[in-house]
Amino acid sequence: MEHITLKDIAKVANVSYATVSRALSGSKQISEATRQRVLKICHEMGYTTDYVARAMVMRSTRTIGLIVTNVNNPFMSEMANYVEQHARAKGFDIMLCNSSHDLEQEQQVFRLLVGRRVDGIIILPAGHESFDLLSPYMNRVPTIFISGNSRERPVNYVSVDNYAGSVLGTEYLIGLGHRNILYFGRRQGSDTHSFRAKGFADTCEKHGITPRYLDNPCPTTSIQNGYQLASQLFSKKNLDITAVFASSDTNALGVIKAADEAGIKVPQQLSILGFDNISYSDLPKIDLTTVEQPKEAMAAFAVETIVQHIRGGEEGCRQEVMAPRIVIRKSCLPIKTHKS
Amino acid sequence: MEHITLKDIAKVANVSYATVSRALSGSKQISEATRQRVLKICHEMGYTTDYVARAMVMRSTRTIGLIVTNVNNPFMSEMANYVEQHARAKGFDIMLCNSSHDLEQEQQVFRLLVGRRVDGIIILPAGHESFDLLSPYMNRVPTIFISGNSRERPVNYVSVDNYAGSVLGTEYLIGLGHRNILYFGRRQGSDTHSFRAKGFADTCEKHGITPRYLDNPCPTTSIQNGYQLASQLFSKKNLDITAVFASSDTNALGVIKAADEAGIKVPQQLSILGFDNISYSDLPKIDLTTVEQPKEAMAAFAVETIVQHIRGGEEGCRQEVMAPRIVIRKSCLPIKTHKS
DNA sequence: TGCTATAGAGCAAACGTTTGCATTCCGACA
DNA sequence: TGTCGGAATGCAAACGTTTGCTCTATAGCA
């Protein structure tokens, strides 16, 4: 368990440890003969650079902190995966933290990452209060919010265009002939969801349709709460809606489950449209039509932004709102083919 | 972006920086009055401990490296989640790396983690060669393999009992009346899968049934390759099997997809049993009956093992093989209710 | 031969902590 | 009053690097 250090190598090679360091770093001020000799010894003795010590003097850890609400959530794990790949490609490691949807814990891990001297932090915030709670620490380290609600705030930011996505989805449903559409899982207090709800409302009104909503009282969105909400909904008699636009894919999955149990056939009797395009949605028998977030592009942008800041340029904030697209699978049908 | 150090605090408080350090660390050898005064100043100036510097002198980073093949894989992300939770509860952070199923990259990130002086490494190996390739570095840092194929090797190890799991699953299917069972996705070169296949074979023979196999030539298992394999299978005439025991849940999902397309009703015409119990399996309309791996217990054991080693005790290897259980959902039916 | 430029190597500071040891101060006790 | 003990604090080394500066040869040139 003993670590070989530069000094150990230096002793064997009979040079100063500065020379060893230079041999390793590819410095010009060392003869090729010495370099080869030193490198050989390093290899033989199994030397590995101590990045902790290097970080001390270089004042950089080559590490990016990633805070997600919960890796065990398809959207998050996909984002984590993309972030990891892009960061590694640029020579950065990822330190992963869960906030568990808890603002307190989020703050705690943020401070922790600052203390660990990560070079930057990418965060998928736990709530819309995240920015205010975190901002006292944000001047310590380049930070970017993904998919949060921080637009119009002085902070690096990347997100899908939630409003445009909702318009896209609603237009699609209306194009299919639906007029009785329920926006499922509207949430107060989340800008993301406000944008989505507004896109729906505006599009309905544009087509002379009265928008209808089912509110989600929970602060987070999950299959579970989608299921509960939908079960209540389906227990009512004379349900006259022909399509559901769920505010998230997880909610949509909950709706599918409840519909299944209530004997409502999807999509024959009820069309369901989701938002996010999580990997679950592509599963057989699920085949959820949904509005997609460009996850990889968002991850790439986030990493890129952090790297730019580290390089020292980039004084202002980078804010980017990305275009969504709709991915059509099998959970929505034209109204004519519905049978009630 | 300037960091406040102990020295800055010391200057303001008009004490030596050793005193500040002691105030922070809760040392006994400092007066309560001074401690309070120093702590107040630390708070006012927004001091945060530099863990990099501390790691240098303490020779511990309080970080555990976690290597998975790919976070964006339900089994892996669930494991990552549990590992993160348990590690954090014990005061350790997680540094996450993907090996991307690549032995070369796995080796690379392992060395990287060693260089970063993580206190331990938890690895879900990329292949059965992983142990041999990694062992030269493993004396540098406590390491534990999860779910690999390293039993009987001198290494910390935790896994589900794959053989017992297969027996469990096969008995269940036979108990349902099935006699024409196909073991789907057998793979050579993976001990995990050898154990699973053997459990199936032994149980079949015990009941006087001839085991049947469909081999998977791919080194990794996915929905995609399950789908391709199953499509070929279902294109044949007179399919006489009534149940499929898939070697993994992802493969099972591929089978479901192919069955769907071939017009074979699951479970009415064909029962499907999986292995792993990934989160996808619980989805509506999927409802896959499957043999579960005790993921949280495995994660907890792994973290516990690392912590024990760090504490200095624990010289030998800890090896644990955990009991599987079957979770019954809706993808398997008794043979009598099948209609062909 | 003498001078200078330059390549190659070493010295030592710095990064921000923790901690063993030395020092100071003060009160208590003989 | 002198000595001792202990509490509170300071000093400085150590952790393993990187790198600016210094020093020493050696080669090139006149």
XYZ file of C-alpha atoms (C1' of nucleotides) in Angstrom:
740
model
C 0.000 0.000 0.000
C 3.068 2.233 -0.069
C 3.022 4.982 -2.618
C 6.036 5.629 -4.769
C 6.814 9.324 -4.939
C 8.981 11.512 -7.093
C 11.644 11.399 -4.427
C 11.833 7.624 -4.548
C 12.360 7.754 -8.266
C 14.889 10.555 -7.939
C 16.926 8.553 -5.480
C 17.131 5.549 -7.765
C 17.804 7.591 -10.877
C 20.312 9.690 -9.011
C 18.817 12.992 -10.074
C 16.846 15.673 -8.257
C 13.108 15.198 -8.025
C 12.600 18.328 -10.065
C 14.212 16.505 -12.926
C 11.872 13.584 -12.532
C 8.912 15.930 -12.549
C 10.182 17.508 -15.742
C 10.778 14.149 -17.373
C 7.173 13.236 -16.699
C 5.687 16.532 -17.763
C 7.446 16.631 -21.106
C 9.409 19.750 -20.329
C 11.970 20.939 -22.880
C 14.696 21.670 -20.387
C 15.896 18.125 -19.976
C 18.019 15.900 -22.181
C 16.354 13.111 -24.066
C 18.753 10.574 -22.542
C 17.849 11.498 -18.972
C 14.164 11.558 -19.787
C 14.228 8.044 -21.164
C 16.218 6.743 -18.237
C 13.857 8.348 -15.705
C 10.734 7.251 -17.524
C 11.999 3.708 -17.563
C 12.552 3.733 -13.824
C 9.125 5.276 -13.222
C 7.557 2.498 -15.188
C 9.539 -0.215 -13.454
C 8.713 1.079 -10.024
C 5.056 1.602 -10.899
C 4.989 5.312 -10.226
C 1.664 7.124 -10.512
C 1.251 10.864 -10.231
C -0.332 12.033 -7.002
C -3.115 14.239 -8.246
C -3.846 15.509 -4.771
C -0.386 16.996 -4.453
C -0.506 18.278 -7.984
C -3.865 19.886 -7.319
C -2.345 21.791 -4.409
C 0.210 23.540 -6.490
C -1.702 23.717 -9.755
C -4.776 25.065 -7.993
C -6.952 22.856 -10.133
C -8.333 19.395 -9.544
C -9.457 18.656 -13.095
C -12.721 17.589 -11.540
C -16.244 18.800 -12.166
C -18.902 18.333 -9.530
C -22.251 17.067 -10.724
C -25.284 17.466 -8.517
C -28.428 15.631 -9.502
C -31.584 15.124 -7.526
C -31.274 11.377 -7.788
C -29.172 9.291 -10.170
C -31.729 6.597 -9.980
C -34.125 8.497 -12.166
C -33.962 7.916 -15.869
C -33.671 11.545 -16.867
C -30.920 12.143 -14.337
C -28.933 9.047 -15.140
C -29.026 9.856 -18.822
C -27.803 13.346 -18.113
C -25.135 12.003 -15.763
C -23.965 9.653 -18.437
C -23.656 12.351 -21.067
C -21.982 14.762 -18.695
C -19.479 12.108 -17.684
C -18.625 11.297 -21.272
C -18.165 14.871 -22.360
C -16.190 15.805 -19.278
C -13.871 12.848 -19.651
C -13.298 13.728 -23.275
C -12.021 17.075 -22.092
C -9.871 15.561 -19.388
C -12.115 16.146 -16.397
C -13.411 13.678 -13.858
C -16.854 13.786 -12.352
C -17.664 13.864 -8.700
C -21.265 12.786 -8.339
C -23.667 13.934 -5.647
C -27.353 13.403 -5.061
C -29.405 16.168 -3.535
C -32.306 13.757 -2.987
C -34.681 16.570 -3.926
C -33.719 18.208 -0.663
C -32.661 21.849 -0.622
C -30.737 21.429 2.588
C -28.767 18.476 1.278
C -28.243 20.262 -1.997
C -26.647 23.155 -0.194
C -24.551 20.779 1.834
C -23.130 18.896 -1.145
C -22.536 22.155 -2.968
C -20.384 23.420 -0.118
C -18.689 20.081 0.000
C -17.768 20.306 -3.660
C -16.451 23.818 -3.166
C -14.277 22.525 -0.333
C -13.024 19.764 -2.551
C -11.892 22.417 -4.948
C -13.721 21.097 -7.957
C -13.051 23.269 -10.976
C -16.726 23.711 -11.731
C -20.187 22.547 -10.770
C -23.010 21.354 -12.981
C -26.291 21.206 -11.174
C -29.739 19.900 -11.900
C -31.433 21.859 -9.172
C -33.741 20.428 -6.547
C -36.204 23.279 -6.716
C -36.746 26.812 -7.884
C -35.335 28.116 -4.608
C -32.014 26.482 -5.408
C -30.531 29.510 -7.093
C -31.146 31.841 -4.195
C -29.872 29.379 -1.634
C -26.759 28.542 -3.590
C -25.794 31.936 -4.913
C -23.731 32.899 -1.851
C -21.310 30.108 -2.746
C -21.444 30.438 -6.487
C -18.774 33.103 -6.753
C -16.295 30.516 -5.552
C -16.552 28.243 -8.543
C -17.972 28.305 -12.080
C -21.470 26.898 -11.946
C -24.103 26.037 -14.495
C -27.732 25.158 -13.965
C -29.343 22.600 -16.210
C -33.019 22.575 -16.784
C -33.692 24.643 -13.729
C -35.709 27.766 -13.545
C -32.926 30.238 -13.471
C -33.363 32.054 -16.719
C -33.319 35.811 -16.244
C -30.962 35.260 -13.321
C -27.284 36.141 -13.536
C -26.131 32.576 -13.881
C -24.958 30.110 -16.491
C -27.907 28.180 -17.661
C -29.058 25.661 -20.222
C -32.485 24.217 -20.725
C -34.899 22.988 -23.296
C -37.466 25.535 -24.440
C -40.341 24.305 -22.343
C -42.846 26.705 -23.802
C -42.037 25.761 -27.377
C -42.124 22.101 -26.458
C -45.584 22.435 -25.071
C -46.761 24.293 -28.136
C -45.296 21.537 -30.289
C -47.034 18.826 -28.333
C -50.369 20.583 -28.162
C -50.338 21.353 -31.879
C -49.646 17.705 -32.552
C -52.611 16.576 -30.502
C -54.908 19.144 -32.057
C -53.621 18.169 -35.486
C -54.745 14.657 -34.684
C -58.244 16.030 -34.194
C -58.362 16.144 -30.419
C -60.394 18.935 -28.830
C -60.877 17.545 -25.346
C -57.351 17.550 -24.073
C -56.313 17.425 -20.452
C -53.021 18.928 -19.356
C -51.994 16.480 -16.679
C -49.831 17.324 -13.693
C -49.577 21.089 -13.790
C -47.462 22.311 -10.915
C -47.291 25.628 -9.201
C -44.018 27.053 -8.097
C -41.917 25.538 -10.841
C -41.014 27.825 -13.708
C -40.329 24.837 -15.904
C -43.864 23.686 -15.433
C -45.305 27.157 -15.718
C -43.765 27.455 -19.163
C -45.126 24.099 -20.171
C -48.605 24.912 -18.926
C -48.562 28.283 -20.657
C -47.537 26.777 -23.975
C -50.487 24.452 -23.707
C -52.930 27.213 -22.751
C -51.861 29.583 -25.516
C -52.073 26.910 -28.174
C -55.498 25.763 -27.045
C -56.787 29.294 -27.089
C -55.316 29.918 -30.494
C -57.489 27.050 -31.725
C -60.547 28.115 -29.779
C -60.252 25.289 -27.319
C -60.726 25.727 -23.588
C -57.627 24.407 -21.840
C -58.251 21.931 -19.060
C -55.856 21.087 -16.282
C -55.266 18.547 -13.596
C -52.965 19.975 -10.958
C -50.234 17.990 -9.264
C -49.841 19.019 -5.631
C -46.561 17.140 -5.210
C -43.301 19.033 -5.494
C -41.729 16.233 -7.517
C -43.016 14.262 -10.421
C -42.996 10.476 -10.486
C -44.751 7.443 -11.875
C -46.284 6.979 -8.474
C -47.947 10.337 -8.157
C -49.013 10.277 -11.789
C -50.677 6.972 -11.070
C -52.496 8.228 -7.995
C -53.730 11.350 -9.707
C -54.871 9.433 -12.754
C -56.629 6.761 -10.701
C -58.797 9.421 -9.110
C -59.456 10.909 -12.502
C -60.486 7.636 -14.095
C -62.783 6.700 -11.242
C -65.186 9.451 -12.316
C -68.051 8.638 -14.634
C -68.459 10.130 -18.083
C -64.889 10.993 -18.812
C -65.024 13.093 -21.945
C -61.361 13.687 -22.656
C -59.746 11.999 -25.632
C -56.151 12.955 -24.988
C -53.834 13.584 -22.078
C -50.776 15.783 -22.342
C -48.683 14.788 -19.344
C -46.273 17.338 -17.958
C -43.569 14.688 -17.748
C -42.895 11.192 -19.011
C -42.908 9.765 -15.521
C -46.358 11.178 -14.983
C -47.418 9.794 -18.352
C -46.305 6.330 -17.257
C -48.453 6.695 -14.165
C -51.395 7.596 -16.366
C -50.803 4.535 -18.513
C -50.761 2.326 -15.464
C -53.988 3.786 -14.111
C -55.645 3.572 -17.527
C -54.634 -0.053 -17.751
C -56.239 -0.813 -14.453
C -59.371 1.153 -15.266
C -59.778 -0.805 -18.473
C -59.169 2.201 -20.662
C -57.262 1.261 -23.792
C -54.283 3.385 -24.737
C -54.173 4.691 -27.409
C -57.428 3.324 -28.822
C -59.602 5.101 -26.297
C -57.195 7.635 -24.937
C -54.131 9.233 -26.483
C -51.250 10.040 -24.174
C -48.427 12.437 -24.854
C -45.428 12.870 -22.579
C -42.603 15.335 -22.096
C -38.869 14.576 -21.664
C -38.339 11.385 -23.653
C -36.744 9.374 -20.907
C -35.372 5.989 -21.878
C -38.345 4.182 -20.368
C -40.570 5.724 -23.005
C -38.972 3.717 -25.753
C -39.770 0.393 -24.145
C -41.954 -2.190 -25.907
C -45.634 -1.870 -25.023
C -44.962 1.565 -23.597
C -44.049 3.306 -26.843
C -44.793 6.723 -25.516
C -45.052 9.612 -27.940
C -43.346 12.515 -26.265
C -41.650 15.888 -26.506
C -37.934 15.357 -26.264
C -35.346 17.304 -24.349
C -32.011 17.381 -26.202
C -30.151 15.818 -23.300
C -26.808 15.229 -24.890
C -26.646 18.718 -26.338
C -27.534 20.147 -22.946
C -24.860 18.085 -21.229
C -22.291 19.082 -23.827
C -23.175 22.742 -23.453
C -22.860 22.533 -19.685
C -19.440 20.917 -19.808
C -18.302 23.307 -22.491
C -19.396 26.286 -20.421
C -17.517 25.109 -17.362
C -14.390 24.478 -19.392
C -14.584 27.948 -20.941
C -14.855 29.549 -17.539
C -11.908 27.571 -16.261
C -9.819 28.639 -19.218
C -10.338 32.075 -17.832
C -12.144 33.695 -20.688
C -15.873 34.007 -20.456
C -16.688 36.589 -17.855
C -20.403 36.938 -18.419
C -23.066 34.258 -18.233
C -23.879 31.820 -20.972
C -27.559 31.132 -21.243
C -29.002 28.777 -23.788
C -32.507 27.594 -24.432
C -32.617 24.638 -26.766
C -35.235 23.569 -29.253
C -37.304 20.510 -28.386
C -38.572 18.028 -30.923
C -41.405 15.594 -30.823
C -40.746 11.887 -31.073
C -43.720 10.018 -32.365
C -44.278 6.492 -31.191
C -47.550 4.733 -30.587
C -49.383 6.315 -27.682
C -51.343 8.860 -29.696
C -53.926 8.168 -32.382
C -56.029 10.445 -34.604
C -59.394 11.114 -33.009
C -61.321 9.351 -35.800
C -59.859 5.989 -35.003
C -60.754 6.312 -31.340
C -63.618 4.182 -30.188
C -65.533 5.157 -27.116
C -13.066 33.552 -6.767
C -10.511 34.084 -4.013
C -10.342 31.398 -1.406
C -10.166 32.278 2.247
C -7.505 30.234 4.018
C -6.643 29.540 7.601
C -4.004 32.226 7.407
C -6.538 34.868 6.439
C -8.644 33.960 9.422
C -5.614 33.859 11.689
C -4.597 37.345 10.658
C -7.999 38.793 11.443
C -8.385 36.880 14.689
C -4.837 37.734 15.627
C -3.878 34.166 16.439
C -1.667 31.618 14.737
C -3.224 29.515 12.034
C -2.620 26.423 14.134
C -5.087 27.843 16.610
C -7.671 28.367 13.913
C -7.218 24.807 12.765
C -7.724 23.606 16.310
C -10.810 25.759 16.776
C -12.326 24.178 13.692
C -11.376 20.624 14.496
C -12.822 20.676 17.988
C -9.514 20.149 19.704
C -9.487 20.229 23.504
C -6.356 22.298 23.774
C -7.934 25.659 23.144
C -10.026 27.923 25.342
C -13.708 28.127 24.717
C -13.528 31.902 24.392
C -10.979 31.785 21.593
C -12.834 29.028 19.828
C -16.054 31.021 19.728
C -14.287 34.133 18.543
C -12.467 32.259 15.776
C -15.542 30.347 14.691
C -17.470 33.582 14.429
C -14.846 35.087 12.169
C -14.709 31.936 10.036
C -18.409 32.169 9.534
C -18.360 35.873 8.754
C -15.602 35.497 6.224
C -17.182 32.424 4.665
C -14.296 30.087 5.288
C -14.520 26.548 3.942
C -11.998 23.842 4.639
C -9.742 23.000 1.732
C -10.120 19.249 1.488
C -7.305 19.000 -1.000
C -4.812 20.404 1.468
C -6.270 18.354 4.258
C -6.040 15.228 2.133
C -2.333 15.869 1.658
C -1.519 15.742 5.313
C -4.221 13.330 6.420
C -3.359 10.916 3.623
C -7.041 10.290 3.031
C -9.494 11.887 0.658
C -12.690 10.537 2.167
C -13.635 9.575 -1.355
C -14.565 6.220 -2.800
C -14.173 5.602 -6.520
C -17.062 3.869 -8.236
C -16.509 2.269 -11.612
C -19.557 1.127 -13.531
C -19.806 -0.003 -17.112
C -22.341 2.671 -17.891
C -24.472 4.750 -15.536
C -27.103 4.945 -18.163
C -28.155 1.394 -17.594
C -30.876 0.784 -15.095
C -29.014 -1.820 -13.081
C -25.936 0.362 -12.853
C -27.759 3.542 -11.987
C -29.642 1.793 -9.226
C -26.400 0.425 -7.851
C -24.767 3.843 -8.171
C -27.610 5.380 -6.273
C -27.401 2.933 -3.398
C -23.642 3.126 -3.231
C -23.793 6.902 -3.129
C -26.334 6.909 -0.330
C -24.492 4.442 1.839
C -21.130 6.066 1.254
C -22.450 9.509 2.090
C -24.000 8.167 5.267
C -20.535 7.110 6.303
C -18.970 10.402 5.337
C -17.504 9.452 1.979
C -17.988 11.057 -1.387
C -18.250 9.177 -4.624
C -16.139 9.709 -7.685
C -17.995 8.179 -10.587
C -16.405 6.632 -13.668
C -17.757 4.739 -16.632
C -15.717 1.975 -18.161
C -18.050 1.854 -21.157
C -17.683 -1.928 -21.161
C -14.142 -1.385 -22.326
C -11.295 -3.141 -20.531
C -8.778 -0.583 -21.665
C -10.838 2.325 -20.386
C -11.560 0.443 -17.206
C -7.873 0.094 -16.529
C -7.358 3.733 -17.320
C -9.986 5.023 -14.911
C -8.779 2.632 -12.247
C -5.278 4.091 -12.460
C -6.778 7.528 -12.463
C -8.649 6.837 -9.258
C -5.504 5.478 -7.660
C -3.720 8.673 -8.628
C -6.509 10.693 -7.139
C -5.849 8.893 -3.903
C -9.377 7.640 -3.397
C -9.626 5.674 -0.188
C -11.217 2.704 -1.884
C -12.676 1.494 -5.167
C -15.951 -0.259 -5.822
C -16.128 -1.773 -9.254
C -18.763 -3.382 -11.385
C -16.332 -4.991 -13.772
C -16.472 -4.721 -17.519
C -15.621 -8.364 -18.116
C -14.244 -11.477 -16.576
C -10.724 -10.414 -17.524
C -11.061 -7.349 -15.321
C -9.587 -8.966 -12.252
C -6.391 -10.045 -13.959
C -5.895 -6.732 -15.675
C -6.534 -4.694 -12.564
C -4.770 -6.786 -9.958
C -1.370 -5.115 -10.458
C -2.894 -1.887 -9.145
C -5.138 -3.369 -6.520
C -2.528 -3.505 -3.792
C -2.540 0.287 -3.817
C -6.081 0.730 -2.598
C -8.861 -1.361 -1.028
C -11.039 -2.687 -3.819
C -14.245 -4.648 -4.030
C -15.851 -6.275 -7.030
C -19.611 -6.302 -7.287
C -21.385 -8.901 -9.283
C -18.305 -9.816 -11.206
C -16.880 -13.198 -11.696
C -14.139 -13.015 -9.170
C -15.223 -15.534 -6.627
C -12.392 -17.916 -5.738
C -9.995 -15.096 -6.429
C -8.140 -13.333 -3.626
C -10.289 -10.240 -3.735
C -13.181 -8.608 -1.930
C -16.316 -9.613 -3.623
C -20.082 -9.452 -3.363
C -22.670 -10.873 -5.696
C -26.066 -12.432 -5.867
C -26.108 -16.219 -5.942
C -26.674 -16.616 -9.657
C -26.974 -20.356 -9.522
C -29.610 -20.293 -6.785
C -31.469 -17.545 -8.613
C -31.680 -19.643 -11.710
C -32.891 -22.634 -9.764
C -35.529 -20.453 -8.165
C -36.731 -19.138 -11.500
C -36.743 -22.491 -13.217
C -38.618 -24.149 -10.360
C -41.193 -21.397 -10.570
C -41.748 -21.949 -14.262
C -41.944 -25.706 -13.863
C -44.308 -25.256 -10.945
C -46.541 -23.326 -13.314
C -46.656 -26.428 -15.501
C -44.184 -25.422 -18.173
C -42.090 -28.168 -19.719
C -40.948 -26.475 -22.908
C -38.765 -23.760 -21.523
C -36.126 -21.885 -23.428
C -33.155 -20.388 -21.598
C -32.644 -17.211 -23.556
C -29.329 -15.435 -23.989
C -26.804 -17.862 -22.592
C -23.331 -16.398 -22.852
C -19.966 -18.016 -22.920
C -17.046 -16.486 -21.118
C -19.028 -14.905 -18.334
C -19.006 -16.775 -15.039
C -22.158 -14.961 -13.984
C -23.960 -16.354 -16.957
C -22.407 -19.776 -16.610
C -23.835 -20.033 -13.126
C -27.234 -18.935 -14.333
C -27.232 -21.412 -17.184
C -26.098 -24.221 -14.922
C -28.856 -23.561 -12.395
C -31.332 -23.834 -15.214
C -29.831 -27.028 -16.591
C -29.642 -28.799 -13.243
C -33.202 -27.935 -12.345
C -34.549 -29.066 -15.694
C -32.736 -32.357 -15.416
C -33.967 -32.856 -11.897
C -37.489 -32.717 -13.318
C -36.695 -34.862 -16.306
C -36.868 -31.983 -18.728
C -34.360 -31.437 -21.510
C -32.906 -27.940 -21.142
C -32.983 -25.805 -24.253
C -30.834 -22.796 -24.914
C -30.543 -19.830 -27.191
C -27.024 -18.458 -27.094
C -26.188 -14.778 -27.152
C -23.017 -14.095 -29.103
C -22.738 -10.499 -27.829
C -20.411 -9.732 -24.937
C -22.969 -7.407 -23.369
C -26.650 -7.818 -22.795
C -29.184 -5.234 -23.913
C -32.751 -4.752 -25.012
C -31.436 -4.403 -28.518
C -29.641 -7.704 -28.775
C -32.456 -9.483 -26.952
C -34.802 -8.110 -29.551
C -32.683 -9.214 -32.483
C -32.211 -12.686 -31.121
C -35.880 -13.058 -30.331
C -36.983 -11.776 -33.711
C -35.034 -14.535 -35.399
C -36.495 -17.036 -33.020
C -40.092 -15.961 -33.578
C -39.752 -15.957 -37.329
C -39.555 -19.749 -37.278
C -42.672 -21.818 -37.772
C -44.067 -24.172 -35.162
C -42.606 -22.634 -32.072
C -43.284 -25.123 -29.350
C -41.951 -23.339 -26.291
C -44.362 -22.018 -23.681
C -41.946 -20.116 -21.517
C -38.759 -18.113 -21.871
C -36.293 -17.674 -19.032
C -34.219 -14.683 -20.077
C -30.712 -14.412 -18.708
C -31.298 -10.754 -17.911
C -34.165 -8.303 -17.678
C -32.864 -6.249 -20.562
C -32.894 -9.341 -22.742
C -36.396 -10.115 -21.494
C -37.563 -6.689 -22.605
C -36.145 -7.400 -26.037
C -38.091 -10.645 -26.118
C -41.281 -8.816 -25.181
C -40.748 -6.344 -27.966
C -40.161 -9.046 -30.542
C -43.136 -11.053 -29.304
C -45.296 -7.977 -29.592
C -44.275 -7.491 -33.180
C -44.701 -11.159 -34.019
C -48.225 -11.062 -32.648
C -47.414 -13.411 -29.794
C -49.323 -12.462 -26.683
C -47.374 -12.240 -23.448
C -48.207 -13.868 -21.097
C -51.271 -15.538 -22.640
C -49.302 -17.412 -25.267
C -45.823 -17.147 -23.873
C -44.578 -16.685 -20.321
C -41.463 -14.625 -19.832
C -39.234 -14.617 -16.787
C -36.338 -12.227 -16.308
C -33.297 -11.906 -14.060
C -32.104 -8.784 -12.183
C -35.299 -6.874 -11.442
C -34.247 -3.581 -12.934
C -36.592 -0.662 -12.406
C -37.939 -0.916 -15.951
C -39.474 -4.256 -15.070
C -41.990 -2.696 -12.756
C -43.443 -0.450 -15.430
C -47.128 -0.665 -16.398
C -47.761 -3.052 -19.286
C -44.287 -4.518 -18.796
C -44.892 -6.092 -15.384
C -42.041 -8.513 -15.742
C -41.798 -11.412 -13.326
C -38.147 -11.743 -12.508
C -35.426 -13.017 -10.201
C -34.213 -10.130 -8.131
C -30.684 -9.157 -7.182
C -30.563 -7.595 -3.703
C -29.016 -4.396 -4.984
C -29.157 -2.274 -1.898
C -27.724 -5.015 0.297
C -24.922 -5.524 -2.198
C -24.158 -1.815 -2.297
C -24.209 -1.609 1.482
C -21.880 -4.574 1.783
C -19.467 -3.062 -0.698
C -19.307 0.282 1.093
C -19.031 -1.440 4.451
C -16.136 -3.554 3.220
C -14.224 -0.551 1.947
C -14.778 1.337 5.182
C -13.562 -1.634 7.207
C -10.389 -1.854 5.180
C -9.769 1.851 5.566
C -10.180 1.589 9.305
C -7.185 -0.675 9.094
C -8.648 -3.871 10.422
C -9.715 -6.481 7.937
C -6.641 -7.958 6.389
C -8.195 -10.848 4.479
C -10.840 -10.723 1.797
C -14.541 -10.463 2.415
C -16.557 -12.502 0.000
C -20.314 -12.662 0.106
C -22.856 -14.345 -2.089
C -26.364 -13.132 -1.449
C -29.669 -14.886 -1.766
C -31.926 -13.900 -4.653
C -35.696 -13.832 -4.466
C -38.328 -13.980 -7.116
C -40.680 -11.075 -7.671
C -43.885 -12.168 -9.257
C -45.666 -9.758 -11.522
C -47.682 -10.526 -14.596
C -45.475 -11.922 -17.315
C -45.837 -15.584 -16.390
C -49.020 -17.631 -16.410
C -49.759 -21.261 -15.493
C -49.606 -23.458 -18.572
C -53.306 -24.378 -18.363
C -54.454 -20.882 -19.029
C -52.239 -20.559 -22.080
C -54.012 -20.636 -25.376
C -52.155 -21.606 -28.476
C 42.888 30.696 -25.522
C 39.219 33.391 -23.728
C 34.489 34.828 -23.777
C 29.660 34.041 -24.211
C 25.471 31.670 -25.052
C 22.882 27.809 -23.946
C 21.468 23.284 -22.561
C 20.815 20.572 -18.582
C 20.284 19.991 -13.921
C 19.479 21.359 -8.973
C 17.588 24.370 -5.131
C 13.953 25.868 -2.727
C 9.531 28.137 -2.317
C 4.800 27.554 -2.523
C 0.117 25.352 -2.227
C -3.208 24.954 2.838
C -3.639 21.996 6.063
C -2.623 18.963 10.728
C -0.066 18.046 14.674
C 4.091 17.033 17.811
C 6.735 19.802 20.412
C 8.254 24.118 22.508
C 6.991 28.146 24.826
C 4.515 31.269 27.699
C 1.668 32.550 31.319
C -0.660 32.033 35.508
C -2.161 30.062 39.714
C -1.376 26.775 43.377
C 1.272 24.777 46.657
C 5.251 24.090 49.718
C 9.220 33.428 47.356
C 10.417 29.691 44.551
C 8.940 25.717 42.039
C 5.918 23.023 39.586
C 1.941 21.900 36.660
C -1.180 22.579 33.378
C -3.783 25.218 30.147
C -3.445 27.929 26.032
C -0.995 29.183 22.193
C 2.734 29.408 18.769
C 6.383 27.267 15.812
C 7.617 24.553 12.222
C 7.760 20.213 9.790
C 5.464 17.355 6.706
C 2.421 15.800 2.845
C 4.131 15.389 -2.971
C 4.055 18.140 -6.449
C 5.400 22.319 -10.020
C 8.283 25.864 -11.447
C 11.134 30.294 -11.302
C 15.601 30.993 -10.480
C 20.401 29.747 -10.014
C 24.386 27.226 -11.094
C 27.506 24.526 -13.927
C 29.373 22.612 -17.665
C 30.124 22.439 -22.560
C 30.223 24.014 -27.189
C 30.716 27.694 -30.469
C 33.088 31.481 -32.023
C 36.587 34.995 -32.633
